[in-house]
Short mmCIF file of C-alpha atoms and ligand atoms in Angstrom, two decimals:
data_model
loop_
_atom_site.label_atom_id
_atom_site.label_comp_id
_atom_site.label_asym_id
_atom_site.label_seq_id
_atom_site.Cartn_x
_atom_site.Cartn_y
_atom_site.Cartn_z
CA MET A 1 -1.63 -17.07 16.62
CA SER A 2 0.54 -17.56 19.63
CA GLU A 3 -0.67 -19.39 22.70
CA GLY A 4 -2.69 -17.39 25.18
CA GLU A 5 -3.68 -14.77 22.54
CA ALA A 6 -7.45 -14.24 22.36
CA PRO A 7 -8.90 -15.53 19.11
CA THR A 8 -10.02 -12.69 16.91
CA GLU A 9 -13.49 -12.74 15.40
CA PRO A 10 -13.40 -13.46 11.71
CA ALA A 11 -14.47 -10.27 9.88
CA PHE A 12 -16.46 -12.15 7.18
CA PRO A 13 -19.25 -12.81 6.78
CA ALA A 14 -20.11 -9.21 7.56
CA ALA A 15 -23.60 -7.70 7.94
CA GLY A 16 -24.99 -4.45 6.60
CA GLY A 17 -28.15 -2.71 5.64
CA CYS A 18 -30.09 0.54 5.13
CA THR A 19 -30.91 3.08 7.80
CA CYS A 20 -34.59 2.09 8.37
CA ARG A 21 -33.37 -1.55 8.67
CA ALA A 22 -35.93 -2.87 6.18
CA VAL A 23 -33.10 -4.09 4.04
CA ARG A 24 -30.37 -6.28 5.49
CA TYR A 25 -27.58 -8.01 3.57
CA ARG A 26 -24.53 -10.17 4.23
CA MET A 27 -21.08 -9.86 2.61
CA THR A 28 -20.02 -13.41 2.64
CA SER A 29 -16.30 -12.89 1.90
CA ARG A 30 -13.62 -10.16 1.61
CA PRO A 31 -14.35 -8.07 -1.51
CA LEU A 32 -12.28 -8.09 -4.64
CA PHE A 33 -10.95 -4.54 -4.16
CA VAL A 34 -12.11 -1.36 -2.46
CA HIS A 35 -12.12 2.04 -4.27
CA GLY A 36 -12.01 5.43 -2.69
CA CYS A 37 -13.38 7.40 -5.62
CA HIS A 38 -12.84 11.18 -5.70
CA CYS A 39 -14.60 11.88 -8.97
CA ARG A 40 -17.12 14.71 -9.07
CA TRP A 41 -19.92 12.29 -9.67
CA CYS A 42 -19.23 10.28 -6.47
CA GLN A 43 -18.84 13.59 -4.55
CA ARG A 44 -22.29 14.66 -5.73
CA GLU A 45 -23.97 11.25 -5.27
CA SER A 46 -22.51 10.82 -1.72
CA GLY A 47 -22.83 14.51 -0.77
CA SER A 48 -19.31 14.10 0.52
CA ALA A 49 -15.60 14.31 -0.41
CA PHE A 50 -15.36 10.70 -1.89
CA ALA A 51 -17.22 7.45 -2.22
CA LEU A 52 -16.05 4.22 -0.72
CA ASN A 53 -17.07 1.24 -2.84
CA ALA A 54 -16.28 -2.47 -2.23
CA MET A 55 -16.33 -4.38 -5.47
CA ILE A 56 -17.55 -7.94 -4.95
CA GLU A 57 -19.31 -10.79 -6.83
CA ALA A 58 -23.01 -10.01 -6.58
CA ASP A 59 -23.82 -13.53 -5.38
CA ARG A 60 -21.55 -12.88 -2.35
CA VAL A 61 -23.90 -10.14 -1.16
CA PRO A 62 -27.15 -12.03 -0.51
CA LEU A 63 -30.14 -10.23 0.98
CA VAL A 64 -31.05 -11.47 4.45
CA ALA A 65 -34.20 -9.35 4.71
CA GLY A 66 -36.03 -6.85 2.57
CA ASP A 67 -36.13 -8.47 -0.82
CA PRO A 68 -39.44 -6.62 -1.69
CA ASP A 69 -38.06 -3.47 -0.15
CA ILE A 70 -35.30 -2.76 -2.59
CA GLU A 71 -35.65 -0.61 -5.73
CA THR A 72 -33.20 -0.28 -8.56
CA VAL A 73 -32.75 3.29 -9.83
CA ASP A 74 -31.18 4.01 -13.33
CA THR A 75 -28.66 6.79 -12.70
CA PRO A 76 -26.35 8.58 -15.09
CA SER A 77 -22.64 7.81 -14.47
CA HIS A 78 -19.22 9.27 -15.18
CA SER A 79 -18.56 6.84 -18.13
CA GLY A 80 -21.84 7.95 -19.83
CA LYS A 81 -22.98 4.20 -19.78
CA GLY A 82 -25.08 4.60 -16.65
CA GLN A 83 -25.25 2.72 -13.35
CA GLN A 84 -28.06 1.01 -11.53
CA ILE A 85 -28.18 2.06 -7.82
CA VAL A 86 -29.93 -0.42 -5.51
CA ARG A 87 -31.69 1.44 -2.71
CA CYS A 88 -34.15 0.79 0.07
CA ARG A 89 -37.56 1.90 -1.25
CA HIS A 90 -38.48 3.35 2.10
CA CYS A 91 -35.48 5.23 3.43
CA LYS A 92 -33.81 5.45 0.00
CA VAL A 93 -30.37 4.73 1.26
CA ALA A 94 -28.08 3.45 -1.53
CA LEU A 95 -26.70 -0.05 -0.73
CA TRP A 96 -24.71 -0.87 -3.89
CA SER A 97 -24.50 -0.12 -7.62
CA HIS A 98 -24.05 -2.14 -10.80
CA TYR A 99 -21.99 -0.29 -13.47
CA ALA A 100 -22.41 -0.93 -17.17
CA GLY A 101 -18.75 -1.79 -17.45
CA ALA A 102 -18.64 -4.55 -14.80
CA GLY A 103 -22.21 -5.66 -15.34
CA LYS A 104 -24.81 -7.26 -12.95
CA THR A 105 -22.34 -9.87 -11.62
CA ILE A 106 -20.34 -7.33 -9.76
CA SER A 107 -21.75 -5.12 -6.95
CA PHE A 108 -20.10 -1.96 -5.78
CA VAL A 109 -21.19 -2.05 -2.17
CA ARG A 110 -21.30 1.20 -0.32
CA VAL A 111 -18.83 0.46 2.47
CA GLY A 112 -20.64 2.93 4.84
CA THR A 113 -23.68 0.61 4.86
CA LEU A 114 -21.79 -2.16 6.62
CA ASP A 115 -22.48 -2.53 10.33
CA GLN A 116 -18.65 -2.31 10.73
CA PRO A 117 -17.48 -0.06 7.90
CA ASP A 118 -13.97 0.17 9.45
CA LEU A 119 -13.40 -3.34 8.09
CA LEU A 120 -12.82 -2.03 4.55
CA PRO A 121 -10.46 0.86 4.07
CA PRO A 122 -9.68 1.73 0.46
CA ASP A 123 -7.16 -0.41 -1.41
CA ILE A 124 -6.70 2.49 -3.89
CA HIS A 125 -7.78 6.07 -4.31
CA ILE A 126 -8.99 6.86 -7.83
CA PHE A 127 -9.85 10.10 -9.73
CA THR A 128 -7.63 12.11 -7.30
CA ALA A 129 -7.34 14.77 -9.98
CA SER A 130 -10.63 16.07 -8.52
CA LYS A 131 -9.87 15.17 -4.87
CA GLN A 132 -10.98 17.95 -2.45
CA PRO A 133 -7.86 19.73 -1.40
CA TRP A 134 -8.33 19.26 2.30
CA VAL A 135 -8.47 15.39 2.04
CA MET A 136 -5.04 14.06 3.12
CA LEU A 137 -4.29 10.61 1.67
CA SER A 138 -2.04 8.07 3.31
CA PRO A 139 1.26 7.55 1.39
CA ASP A 140 0.78 3.84 2.09
CA VAL A 141 -2.30 3.55 -0.20
CA PRO A 142 -1.91 3.73 -3.98
CA ALA A 143 -3.57 6.84 -5.54
CA VAL A 144 -4.11 7.51 -9.24
CA PRO A 145 -5.34 10.72 -10.97
CA GLU A 146 -8.02 8.84 -12.91
CA TYR A 147 -8.37 5.09 -13.39
CA TYR A 148 -5.86 2.21 -13.42
CA ARG A 149 -5.17 -1.33 -14.75
CA ARG A 150 -6.31 -4.19 -12.52
CA SER A 151 -3.14 -6.13 -13.25
CA ALA A 152 -1.10 -3.37 -11.75
CA HIS A 153 -2.90 -3.21 -8.39
CA TRP A 154 -5.26 -6.12 -7.66
CA PRO A 155 -3.93 -9.06 -5.62
CA ALA A 156 -3.67 -12.31 -7.57
CA GLU A 157 -6.58 -13.87 -5.75
CA SER A 158 -8.96 -11.13 -6.78
CA ILE A 159 -7.90 -11.29 -10.45
CA GLU A 160 -8.51 -15.03 -10.36
CA ARG A 161 -11.98 -14.42 -8.88
CA ALA A 162 -12.81 -11.83 -11.47
CA ASP A 163 -11.60 -14.10 -14.27
CA ALA A 164 -13.76 -16.95 -12.88
CA LEU A 165 -16.74 -14.68 -13.03
CA ARG A 166 -16.06 -13.70 -16.62
CA ARG A 167 -15.76 -17.37 -17.58
CA GLN A 168 -19.15 -18.15 -15.90
CA ALA A 169 -20.76 -15.25 -17.84
CA THR A 170 -19.55 -16.52 -21.17
CA ASP A 171 -20.40 -20.28 -20.55
ZN1 ZN B 1 -34.44 1.50 4.55
ZN1 ZN B 2 -16.51 8.15 -8.70
#
Protein backbone atom coordinates (compact mmCIF):
# COMPACT_ATOMS: atom_id res chain seq x y z
CA MET A 1 0.00 0.00 0.00
CA SER A 2 1.43 3.36 -0.94
CA GLU A 3 1.58 6.24 1.52
CA GLY A 4 -1.57 8.31 1.87
CA GLU A 5 -3.80 5.51 0.56
CA ALA A 6 -6.70 4.69 2.86
CA PRO A 7 -6.29 1.27 4.48
CA THR A 8 -8.88 -1.13 3.10
CA GLU A 9 -10.97 -3.15 5.53
CA PRO A 10 -9.92 -6.78 5.57
CA ALA A 11 -12.69 -8.84 3.98
CA PHE A 12 -12.40 -11.75 6.43
CA PRO A 13 -13.75 -12.64 8.89
CA ALA A 14 -17.02 -11.98 7.08
CA ALA A 15 -20.49 -12.26 8.61
CA GLY A 16 -23.63 -13.87 7.30
CA GLY A 17 -26.95 -15.36 8.29
CA CYS A 18 -30.53 -16.21 7.44
CA THR A 19 -33.33 -13.82 6.56
CA CYS A 20 -35.08 -13.75 9.97
CA ARG A 21 -31.66 -13.22 11.61
CA ALA A 22 -32.10 -16.04 14.15
CA VAL A 23 -29.02 -17.73 12.69
CA ARG A 24 -25.78 -15.79 12.31
CA TYR A 25 -22.40 -17.16 11.29
CA ARG A 26 -18.88 -16.01 10.65
CA MET A 27 -16.63 -17.03 7.77
CA THR A 28 -13.21 -16.76 9.38
CA SER A 29 -11.07 -16.89 6.24
CA ARG A 30 -11.22 -16.84 2.48
CA PRO A 31 -12.90 -20.07 1.25
CA LEU A 32 -11.08 -22.84 -0.62
CA PHE A 33 -12.89 -22.24 -3.91
CA VAL A 34 -16.18 -20.78 -5.14
CA HIS A 35 -18.43 -22.65 -7.57
CA GLY A 36 -21.04 -21.14 -9.80
CA CYS A 37 -23.07 -24.30 -10.45
CA HIS A 38 -25.41 -24.34 -13.41
CA CYS A 39 -26.72 -27.89 -12.96
CA ARG A 40 -30.48 -28.43 -13.10
CA TRP A 41 -30.48 -29.47 -9.44
CA CYS A 42 -29.00 -26.17 -8.30
CA GLN A 43 -31.36 -24.28 -10.59
CA ARG A 44 -34.32 -26.01 -8.95
CA GLU A 45 -33.04 -25.67 -5.38
CA SER A 46 -32.17 -21.99 -5.77
CA GLY A 47 -35.18 -21.21 -7.96
CA SER A 48 -32.69 -19.30 -10.08
CA ALA A 49 -30.22 -19.70 -12.94
CA PHE A 50 -27.30 -21.01 -10.87
CA ALA A 51 -26.09 -21.58 -7.33
CA LEU A 52 -23.08 -19.81 -5.82
CA ASN A 53 -21.34 -22.01 -3.27
CA ALA A 54 -18.17 -21.22 -1.30
CA MET A 55 -16.37 -24.41 -0.29
CA ILE A 56 -14.68 -24.02 3.08
CA GLU A 57 -13.56 -26.07 6.07
CA ALA A 58 -16.66 -26.49 8.28
CA ASP A 59 -14.76 -25.30 11.37
CA ARG A 60 -14.05 -21.99 9.62
CA VAL A 61 -17.80 -21.21 9.60
CA PRO A 62 -18.70 -21.07 13.29
CA LEU A 63 -22.21 -20.10 14.35
CA VAL A 64 -22.34 -16.81 16.20
CA ALA A 65 -26.03 -17.08 17.07
CA GLY A 66 -28.83 -19.55 16.52
CA ASP A 67 -27.26 -22.89 17.34
CA PRO A 68 -30.68 -24.29 18.42
CA ASP A 69 -32.31 -22.63 15.43
CA ILE A 70 -30.69 -24.67 12.69
CA GLU A 71 -32.07 -27.82 11.13
CA THR A 72 -30.35 -30.25 8.81
CA VAL A 73 -32.47 -31.53 5.93
CA ASP A 74 -31.51 -34.65 3.98
CA THR A 75 -31.97 -33.74 0.33
CA PRO A 76 -31.39 -35.73 -2.87
CA SER A 77 -28.43 -34.56 -4.95
CA HIS A 78 -27.13 -34.75 -8.49
CA SER A 79 -24.58 -37.45 -7.58
CA GLY A 80 -27.31 -39.68 -6.15
CA LYS A 81 -25.43 -39.80 -2.81
CA GLY A 82 -27.44 -36.99 -1.23
CA GLN A 83 -26.63 -33.77 0.56
CA GLN A 84 -27.48 -32.31 3.93
CA ILE A 85 -28.78 -28.77 3.71
CA VAL A 86 -28.41 -26.71 6.89
CA ARG A 87 -31.33 -24.30 7.20
CA CYS A 88 -32.82 -21.88 9.71
CA ARG A 89 -35.75 -23.75 11.26
CA HIS A 90 -37.84 -20.57 11.34
CA CYS A 91 -37.41 -18.86 7.97
CA LYS A 92 -36.03 -22.05 6.28
CA VAL A 93 -33.34 -20.19 4.38
CA ALA A 94 -30.51 -22.54 3.34
CA LEU A 95 -27.14 -21.48 4.76
CA TRP A 96 -24.83 -24.27 3.60
CA SER A 97 -24.72 -27.89 2.47
CA HIS A 98 -22.58 -30.92 3.20
CA TYR A 99 -22.23 -33.27 0.24
CA ALA A 100 -21.58 -36.99 0.57
CA GLY A 101 -18.43 -36.66 -1.54
CA ALA A 102 -16.68 -33.98 0.56
CA GLY A 103 -18.24 -35.02 3.88
CA LYS A 104 -19.06 -33.07 7.05
CA THR A 105 -15.67 -31.36 7.23
CA ILE A 106 -16.42 -29.18 4.20
CA SER A 107 -19.31 -26.74 4.02
CA PHE A 108 -20.69 -25.37 0.76
CA VAL A 109 -21.79 -21.96 1.99
CA ARG A 110 -24.53 -20.21 0.01
CA VAL A 111 -22.67 -17.03 -0.93
CA GLY A 112 -25.91 -15.04 -1.04
CA THR A 113 -26.29 -15.47 2.74
CA LEU A 114 -23.16 -13.39 3.42
CA ASP A 115 -23.84 -9.82 4.50
CA GLN A 116 -21.50 -8.83 1.66
CA PRO A 117 -22.02 -11.49 -1.01
CA ASP A 118 -20.04 -9.37 -3.50
CA LEU A 119 -16.91 -10.58 -1.69
CA LEU A 120 -17.01 -13.97 -3.38
CA PRO A 121 -17.51 -14.09 -7.13
CA PRO A 122 -17.20 -17.58 -8.67
CA ASP A 123 -13.70 -19.02 -9.22
CA ILE A 124 -15.17 -21.45 -11.75
CA HIS A 125 -18.49 -22.12 -13.46
CA ILE A 126 -19.45 -25.80 -13.50
CA PHE A 127 -22.13 -27.81 -15.29
CA THR A 128 -22.39 -25.12 -17.94
CA ALA A 129 -23.86 -27.78 -20.27
CA SER A 130 -27.19 -26.89 -18.63
CA LYS A 131 -26.49 -23.16 -18.25
CA GLN A 132 -29.54 -21.04 -18.99
CA PRO A 133 -28.87 -19.52 -22.41
CA TRP A 134 -29.30 -15.89 -21.37
CA VAL A 135 -26.57 -16.10 -18.70
CA MET A 136 -23.42 -14.51 -20.13
CA LEU A 137 -20.22 -15.70 -18.48
CA SER A 138 -17.04 -13.68 -18.19
CA PRO A 139 -14.24 -14.98 -20.43
CA ASP A 140 -11.89 -14.36 -17.46
CA VAL A 141 -13.46 -17.08 -15.30
CA PRO A 142 -12.92 -20.77 -16.11
CA ALA A 143 -16.04 -22.66 -17.16
CA VAL A 144 -16.47 -26.41 -17.60
CA PRO A 145 -19.40 -28.36 -19.10
CA GLU A 146 -19.59 -30.68 -16.06
CA TYR A 147 -17.01 -31.12 -13.30
CA TYR A 148 -13.23 -30.68 -13.14
CA ARG A 149 -10.04 -31.83 -11.41
CA ARG A 150 -8.97 -29.80 -8.39
CA SER A 151 -5.32 -29.95 -9.42
CA ALA A 152 -6.15 -28.15 -12.66
CA HIS A 153 -7.92 -25.17 -11.10
CA TRP A 154 -7.43 -24.72 -7.36
CA PRO A 155 -4.72 -22.41 -6.03
CA ALA A 156 -1.86 -24.27 -4.28
CA GLU A 157 -2.87 -22.88 -0.88
CA SER A 158 -6.38 -24.32 -1.19
CA ILE A 159 -5.06 -27.73 -2.25
CA GLU A 160 -2.80 -27.72 0.84
CA ARG A 161 -5.71 -26.81 3.09
CA ALA A 162 -7.87 -29.59 1.64
CA ASP A 163 -5.01 -32.10 2.02
CA ALA A 164 -4.58 -31.05 5.66
CA LEU A 165 -8.27 -31.70 6.24
CA ARG A 166 -8.03 -35.17 4.72
CA ARG A 167 -5.00 -35.97 6.91
CA GLN A 168 -6.93 -34.87 10.03
CA ALA A 169 -9.85 -37.07 9.03
CA THR A 170 -7.69 -40.16 8.71
CA ASP A 171 -5.65 -39.56 11.91
ZN1 LIG B 1 -34.08 -17.52 9.89
ZN1 LIG C 1 -25.29 -27.84 -9.04
